[in-house]
Amino acid sequence: MFAEMPTAHSQVKRSARALWILLALLATPAMALETGEAATIANEAATEADVTQRDYSRPQHPQDPWESFNRPVYRFNNFLDTWFLRPVASGYRKITPEVVDRSVTNFFRNVGDVVSLANAALQLKHRRAAQTASRLMFNTTFGVAGLFDVATGWGLPRQKEDFGQTLVFWGVPEGNYLMLPVLGPATVTDAIGAVPDGFINPVNMLGEPEVYFANFLEVVDQRADVIPGEHLIVGDEYIFIRNAYLQQRNYLINDGQVVNDPFLDDDF
């Protein structure tokens, strides 16, 4: 059953990712990174996090002037993850057969391609929009409503676009790094862009209580997929997550061409 308009609670789907945003890069292709590129991000984030662990006298990161606010929010998110989300995800991982888990992941990625298609068109990326449209069509039909990702094997890999990237494309400054309660890491444009993305996402057009269940299932599925990679976080967790997230955004905004690495001027 569908509602006429998604409710306010469902506009932002990227929930509860504070601790595991980098792990998602490493464990799955959800963020449209190749394995080697994700590993590079992990290594650079880990190096700086280890060097700067608990060193609050170091110069402030240029994109993180709100660190005094962000750190307490990160600790709150980490608390929620430790005592609620991770135990639920761990149980889900134990009882869900691998083929079902993979199908759930594929389904939500296929739905997410609707958002990517709209934003690729808004950014005038005609070739990428055509590829995403083809991917969406093939996975929805031959992939049985997106349960199987046949398009990747046919040379149509996932290419993530969101409204935060669209804003930057049209000249809006990316803004500072921001740790949002429950929702996790973002930049100002990323946080703003999540609202129109929520309106576009078909899952959020479901009525109640289906919309609650679908969004919760997606969050649990994402969290469960990254449990095996948790050991990769080293040093100061806050810095590690921040650096990994900012590099990932830089990668996505520039379509894989990291033209302005925010960590080149850091002291190691």
CSV table of C-alpha atoms in Angstrom, one decimal:
chain,number,residue,atom,x,y,z
A,1,MET,CA,0.0,0.0,0.0
A,2,PHE,CA,1.4,3.4,-0.9
A,3,ALA,CA,0.9,6.8,0.7
A,4,GLU,CA,0.5,10.0,-1.2
A,5,MET,CA,3.7,11.5,0.2
A,6,PRO,CA,6.6,10.1,2.3
A,7,THR,CA,6.4,11.2,5.9
A,8,ALA,CA,9.1,13.4,7.4
A,9,HIS,CA,10.6,10.6,9.4
A,10,SER,CA,11.5,8.8,6.2
A,11,GLN,CA,13.2,11.5,4.2
A,12,VAL,CA,16.8,10.5,5.3
A,13,LYS,CA,17.6,6.9,4.7
A,14,ARG,CA,21.3,6.9,5.5
A,15,SER,CA,20.8,6.2,9.2
A,16,ALA,CA,23.0,4.9,11.9
A,17,ARG,CA,26.3,4.8,10.0
A,18,ALA,CA,28.6,6.7,12.3
A,19,LEU,CA,31.1,3.9,13.2
A,20,TRP,CA,30.8,1.8,10.0
A,21,ILE,CA,30.8,4.3,7.1
A,22,LEU,CA,34.3,3.3,6.1
A,23,LEU,CA,33.6,-0.4,6.7
A,24,ALA,CA,30.9,-0.2,4.1
A,25,LEU,CA,33.4,1.0,1.6
A,26,LEU,CA,35.6,-2.0,2.3
A,27,ALA,CA,33.1,-4.8,2.7
A,28,THR,CA,30.7,-3.9,-0.2
A,29,PRO,CA,30.7,-2.0,-3.5
A,30,ALA,CA,27.8,0.1,-2.2
A,31,MET,CA,29.8,3.3,-2.4
A,32,ALA,CA,30.9,2.6,-5.9
A,33,LEU,CA,34.6,2.1,-5.1
A,34,GLU,CA,36.8,-0.6,-6.4
A,35,THR,CA,38.6,-2.7,-3.9
A,36,GLY,CA,42.0,-1.1,-4.4
A,37,GLU,CA,40.6,2.4,-4.1
A,38,ALA,CA,38.7,1.5,-0.9
A,39,ALA,CA,41.9,0.0,0.6
A,40,THR,CA,43.8,3.2,-0.2
A,41,ILE,CA,41.2,5.2,1.7
A,42,ALA,CA,41.4,2.8,4.6
A,43,ASN,CA,45.2,2.9,4.8
A,44,GLU,CA,45.4,6.7,4.6
A,45,ALA,CA,42.6,7.2,7.2
A,46,ALA,CA,44.2,4.6,9.5
A,47,THR,CA,47.6,6.2,9.2
A,48,GLU,CA,46.5,9.7,10.2
A,49,ALA,CA,44.1,8.3,12.9
A,50,ASP,CA,47.0,6.4,14.5
A,51,VAL,CA,49.4,9.3,14.4
A,52,THR,CA,47.0,11.8,15.8
A,53,GLN,CA,45.3,9.6,18.4
A,54,ARG,CA,44.1,11.7,21.3
A,55,ASP,CA,46.4,14.6,20.2
A,56,TYR,CA,43.9,17.5,20.5
A,57,SER,CA,46.7,20.1,20.2
A,58,ARG,CA,47.2,19.4,16.5
A,59,PRO,CA,45.9,21.9,14.0
A,60,GLN,CA,42.2,21.7,13.3
A,61,HIS,CA,41.1,19.9,10.2
A,62,PRO,CA,40.0,22.6,7.7
A,63,GLN,CA,36.7,20.8,7.0
A,64,ASP,CA,36.0,20.0,10.7
A,65,PRO,CA,35.8,23.3,12.6
A,66,TRP,CA,32.8,21.8,14.6
A,67,GLU,CA,34.9,19.0,16.1
A,68,SER,CA,34.0,20.0,19.6
A,69,PHE,CA,30.3,19.3,18.7
A,70,ASN,CA,31.0,16.3,16.4
A,71,ARG,CA,33.0,14.2,18.8
A,72,PRO,CA,30.3,14.0,21.5
A,73,VAL,CA,27.7,13.2,18.8
A,74,TYR,CA,30.0,10.5,17.5
A,75,ARG,CA,30.3,9.0,21.0
A,76,PHE,CA,26.5,9.0,21.3
A,77,ASN,CA,26.2,7.2,17.9
A,78,ASN,CA,28.8,4.7,18.9
A,79,PHE,CA,26.9,4.0,22.1
A,80,LEU,CA,23.7,3.3,20.1
A,81,ASP,CA,25.6,1.0,17.8
A,82,THR,CA,27.3,-0.9,20.5
A,83,TRP,CA,24.2,-1.6,22.6
A,84,PHE,CA,21.5,-1.8,20.0
A,85,LEU,CA,22.3,-1.9,16.2
A,86,ARG,CA,25.3,-4.2,16.2
A,87,PRO,CA,23.7,-6.9,18.4
A,88,VAL,CA,20.6,-6.8,16.1
A,89,ALA,CA,22.8,-7.0,13.0
A,90,SER,CA,24.9,-9.8,14.5
A,91,GLY,CA,21.7,-11.8,15.1
A,92,TYR,CA,20.5,-11.1,11.6
A,93,ARG,CA,23.8,-12.2,10.2
A,94,LYS,CA,23.6,-15.5,12.1
A,95,ILE,CA,20.1,-16.5,11.1
A,96,THR,CA,20.0,-15.2,7.5
A,97,PRO,CA,21.3,-17.5,4.7
A,98,GLU,CA,24.0,-15.9,2.6
A,99,VAL,CA,21.9,-16.0,-0.5
A,100,VAL,CA,19.0,-14.2,1.2
A,101,ASP,CA,21.4,-11.6,2.7
A,102,ARG,CA,22.9,-10.9,-0.7
A,103,SER,CA,19.4,-10.6,-2.3
A,104,VAL,CA,18.3,-8.1,0.4
A,105,THR,CA,21.4,-6.0,-0.3
A,106,ASN,CA,20.9,-6.2,-4.0
A,107,PHE,CA,17.2,-5.2,-3.7
A,108,PHE,CA,18.0,-2.0,-1.8
A,109,ARG,CA,20.9,-1.1,-4.1
A,110,ASN,CA,18.6,-1.5,-7.0
A,111,VAL,CA,16.1,0.9,-5.4
A,112,GLY,CA,18.9,3.3,-4.7
A,113,ASP,CA,19.7,3.4,-8.4
A,114,VAL,CA,16.5,5.3,-8.9
A,115,VAL,CA,18.0,8.1,-6.8
A,116,SER,CA,21.3,7.9,-8.7
A,117,LEU,CA,19.5,8.1,-12.0
A,118,ALA,CA,17.6,11.2,-11.1
A,119,ASN,CA,20.8,13.0,-9.8
A,120,ALA,CA,22.9,11.9,-12.8
A,121,ALA,CA,20.3,13.6,-15.0
A,122,LEU,CA,20.2,16.7,-12.8
A,123,GLN,CA,24.0,16.9,-13.2
A,124,LEU,CA,23.7,16.6,-17.0
A,125,LYS,CA,25.7,13.4,-16.9
A,126,HIS,CA,23.9,11.9,-19.9
A,127,ARG,CA,26.1,8.8,-20.4
A,128,ARG,CA,26.1,7.9,-16.7
A,129,ALA,CA,22.3,8.5,-16.6
A,130,ALA,CA,21.8,6.1,-19.5
A,131,GLN,CA,24.0,3.5,-18.0
A,132,THR,CA,22.2,3.7,-14.7
A,133,ALA,CA,18.8,3.5,-16.4
A,134,SER,CA,20.0,0.4,-18.3
A,135,ARG,CA,21.3,-1.1,-15.0
A,136,LEU,CA,18.0,-0.4,-13.3
A,137,MET,CA,16.0,-1.9,-16.1
A,138,PHE,CA,18.1,-5.1,-16.4
A,139,ASN,CA,18.2,-5.7,-12.6
A,140,THR,CA,14.5,-5.0,-12.2
A,141,THR,CA,13.5,-7.4,-15.0
A,142,PHE,CA,16.2,-10.1,-15.4
A,143,GLY,CA,17.3,-9.7,-11.8
A,144,VAL,CA,13.8,-10.3,-10.4
A,145,ALA,CA,13.0,-7.0,-8.9
A,146,GLY,CA,16.6,-6.3,-8.1
A,147,LEU,CA,17.2,-9.5,-6.0
A,148,PHE,CA,20.1,-10.4,-8.3
A,149,ASP,CA,22.6,-8.0,-9.7
A,150,VAL,CA,23.0,-9.1,-13.3
A,151,ALA,CA,23.9,-5.7,-14.6
A,152,THR,CA,27.3,-5.6,-13.0
A,153,GLY,CA,28.3,-8.8,-14.7
A,154,TRP,CA,27.1,-7.2,-18.0
A,155,GLY,CA,29.5,-4.3,-17.7
A,156,LEU,CA,27.2,-1.9,-15.9
A,157,PRO,CA,28.6,-1.3,-12.4
A,158,ARG,CA,26.8,0.8,-9.8
A,159,GLN,CA,27.6,4.5,-10.0
A,160,LYS,CA,26.3,6.3,-7.0
A,161,GLU,CA,24.9,9.9,-7.3
A,162,ASP,CA,23.0,11.8,-4.7
A,163,PHE,CA,21.6,15.3,-4.4
A,164,GLY,CA,24.5,16.4,-2.2
A,165,GLN,CA,26.7,15.8,-5.3
A,166,THR,CA,24.2,17.6,-7.4
A,167,LEU,CA,24.4,20.7,-5.2
A,168,VAL,CA,28.2,20.7,-5.5
A,169,PHE,CA,28.0,20.2,-9.2
A,170,TRP,CA,26.0,23.4,-9.6
A,171,GLY,CA,28.4,25.4,-7.5
A,172,VAL,CA,27.1,25.1,-3.9
A,173,PRO,CA,30.1,24.8,-1.4
A,174,GLU,CA,30.3,21.3,0.0
A,175,GLY,CA,30.4,22.7,3.6
A,176,ASN,CA,31.9,21.5,6.8
A,177,TYR,CA,32.0,18.0,8.1
A,178,LEU,CA,29.1,17.3,10.4
A,179,MET,CA,28.4,14.3,12.6
A,180,LEU,CA,24.6,13.9,12.9
A,181,PRO,CA,22.9,12.2,15.8
A,182,VAL,CA,21.9,8.6,14.7
A,183,LEU,CA,22.4,9.4,11.0
A,184,GLY,CA,26.2,9.5,11.2
A,185,PRO,CA,28.8,11.4,9.2
A,186,ALA,CA,27.9,14.0,6.6
A,187,THR,CA,28.9,17.3,5.1
A,188,VAL,CA,26.4,20.2,5.0
A,189,THR,CA,25.4,19.6,1.4
A,190,ASP,CA,25.3,15.8,1.9
A,191,ALA,CA,22.9,16.3,4.9
A,192,ILE,CA,20.7,18.8,3.0
A,193,GLY,CA,20.7,16.6,-0.1
A,194,ALA,CA,19.4,13.6,1.8
A,195,VAL,CA,16.0,15.2,2.1
A,196,PRO,CA,15.1,15.4,-1.6
A,197,ASP,CA,16.8,12.0,-2.1
A,198,GLY,CA,14.3,10.6,0.4
A,199,PHE,CA,11.4,11.9,-1.6
A,200,ILE,CA,12.7,10.3,-4.7
A,201,ASN,CA,13.4,6.9,-3.1
A,202,PRO,CA,10.6,4.5,-3.8
A,203,VAL,CA,10.9,2.7,-0.4
A,204,ASN,CA,9.9,5.9,1.3
A,205,MET,CA,6.6,6.0,-0.7
A,206,LEU,CA,5.4,2.9,1.2
A,207,GLY,CA,2.6,3.4,3.7
A,208,GLU,CA,2.9,2.7,7.4
A,209,PRO,CA,4.1,0.4,8.9
A,210,GLU,CA,5.8,-0.9,5.8
A,211,VAL,CA,8.1,2.1,5.4
A,212,TYR,CA,9.4,1.6,9.0
A,213,PHE,CA,10.2,-2.0,8.4
A,214,ALA,CA,11.8,-1.5,5.0
A,215,ASN,CA,14.1,1.3,6.3
A,216,PHE,CA,15.1,-0.6,9.4
A,217,LEU,CA,15.8,-3.8,7.4
A,218,GLU,CA,18.1,-1.8,5.1
A,219,VAL,CA,20.0,-0.3,8.0
A,220,VAL,CA,20.4,-3.7,9.7
A,221,ASP,CA,21.4,-5.4,6.4
A,222,GLN,CA,24.1,-2.7,5.8
A,223,ARG,CA,25.4,-3.0,9.4
A,224,ALA,CA,25.5,-6.8,9.2
A,225,ASP,CA,27.5,-6.8,6.0
A,226,VAL,CA,30.4,-4.9,7.5
A,227,ILE,CA,30.8,-6.7,10.8
A,228,PRO,CA,33.7,-8.8,9.4
A,229,GLY,CA,35.7,-5.7,8.7
A,230,GLU,CA,35.4,-4.0,12.1
A,231,HIS,CA,39.1,-4.8,12.9
A,232,LEU,CA,40.2,-2.3,10.2
A,233,ILE,CA,39.5,0.7,12.4
A,234,VAL,CA,42.7,1.7,14.2
A,235,GLY,CA,43.9,4.7,16.2
A,236,ASP,CA,41.5,7.6,16.9
A,237,GLU,CA,38.2,6.2,15.7
A,238,TYR,CA,36.7,9.7,15.2
A,239,ILE,CA,39.5,10.8,13.0
A,240,PHE,CA,39.6,7.5,11.1
A,241,ILE,CA,35.8,7.8,10.3
A,242,ARG,CA,36.1,11.5,9.4
A,243,ASN,CA,39.0,11.1,7.0
A,244,ALA,CA,37.5,8.0,5.3
A,245,TYR,CA,34.2,9.7,4.9
A,246,LEU,CA,35.7,12.9,3.4
A,247,GLN,CA,37.8,11.0,1.0
A,248,GLN,CA,34.8,8.9,-0.1
A,249,ARG,CA,32.8,12.1,-0.7
A,250,ASN,CA,35.7,13.6,-2.6
A,251,TYR,CA,35.8,10.5,-4.7
A,252,LEU,CA,32.1,10.5,-5.5
A,253,ILE,CA,31.8,14.2,-6.2
A,254,ASN,CA,34.7,14.0,-8.7
A,255,ASP,CA,33.5,10.8,-10.3
A,256,GLY,CA,36.6,8.8,-9.2
A,257,GLN,CA,39.1,11.6,-9.8
A,258,VAL,CA,40.4,12.7,-6.4
A,259,VAL,CA,41.6,16.2,-7.5
A,260,ASN,CA,41.8,17.7,-4.0
A,261,ASP,CA,43.0,15.3,-1.3
A,262,PRO,CA,42.2,17.0,2.0
A,263,PHE,CA,44.9,15.0,3.8
A,264,LEU,CA,47.9,16.0,1.7
A,265,ASP,CA,48.8,18.9,4.0
A,266,ASP,CA,48.4,16.9,7.3
A,267,ASP,CA,51.4,16.4,9.5
A,268,PHE,CA,52.1,12.7,10.1
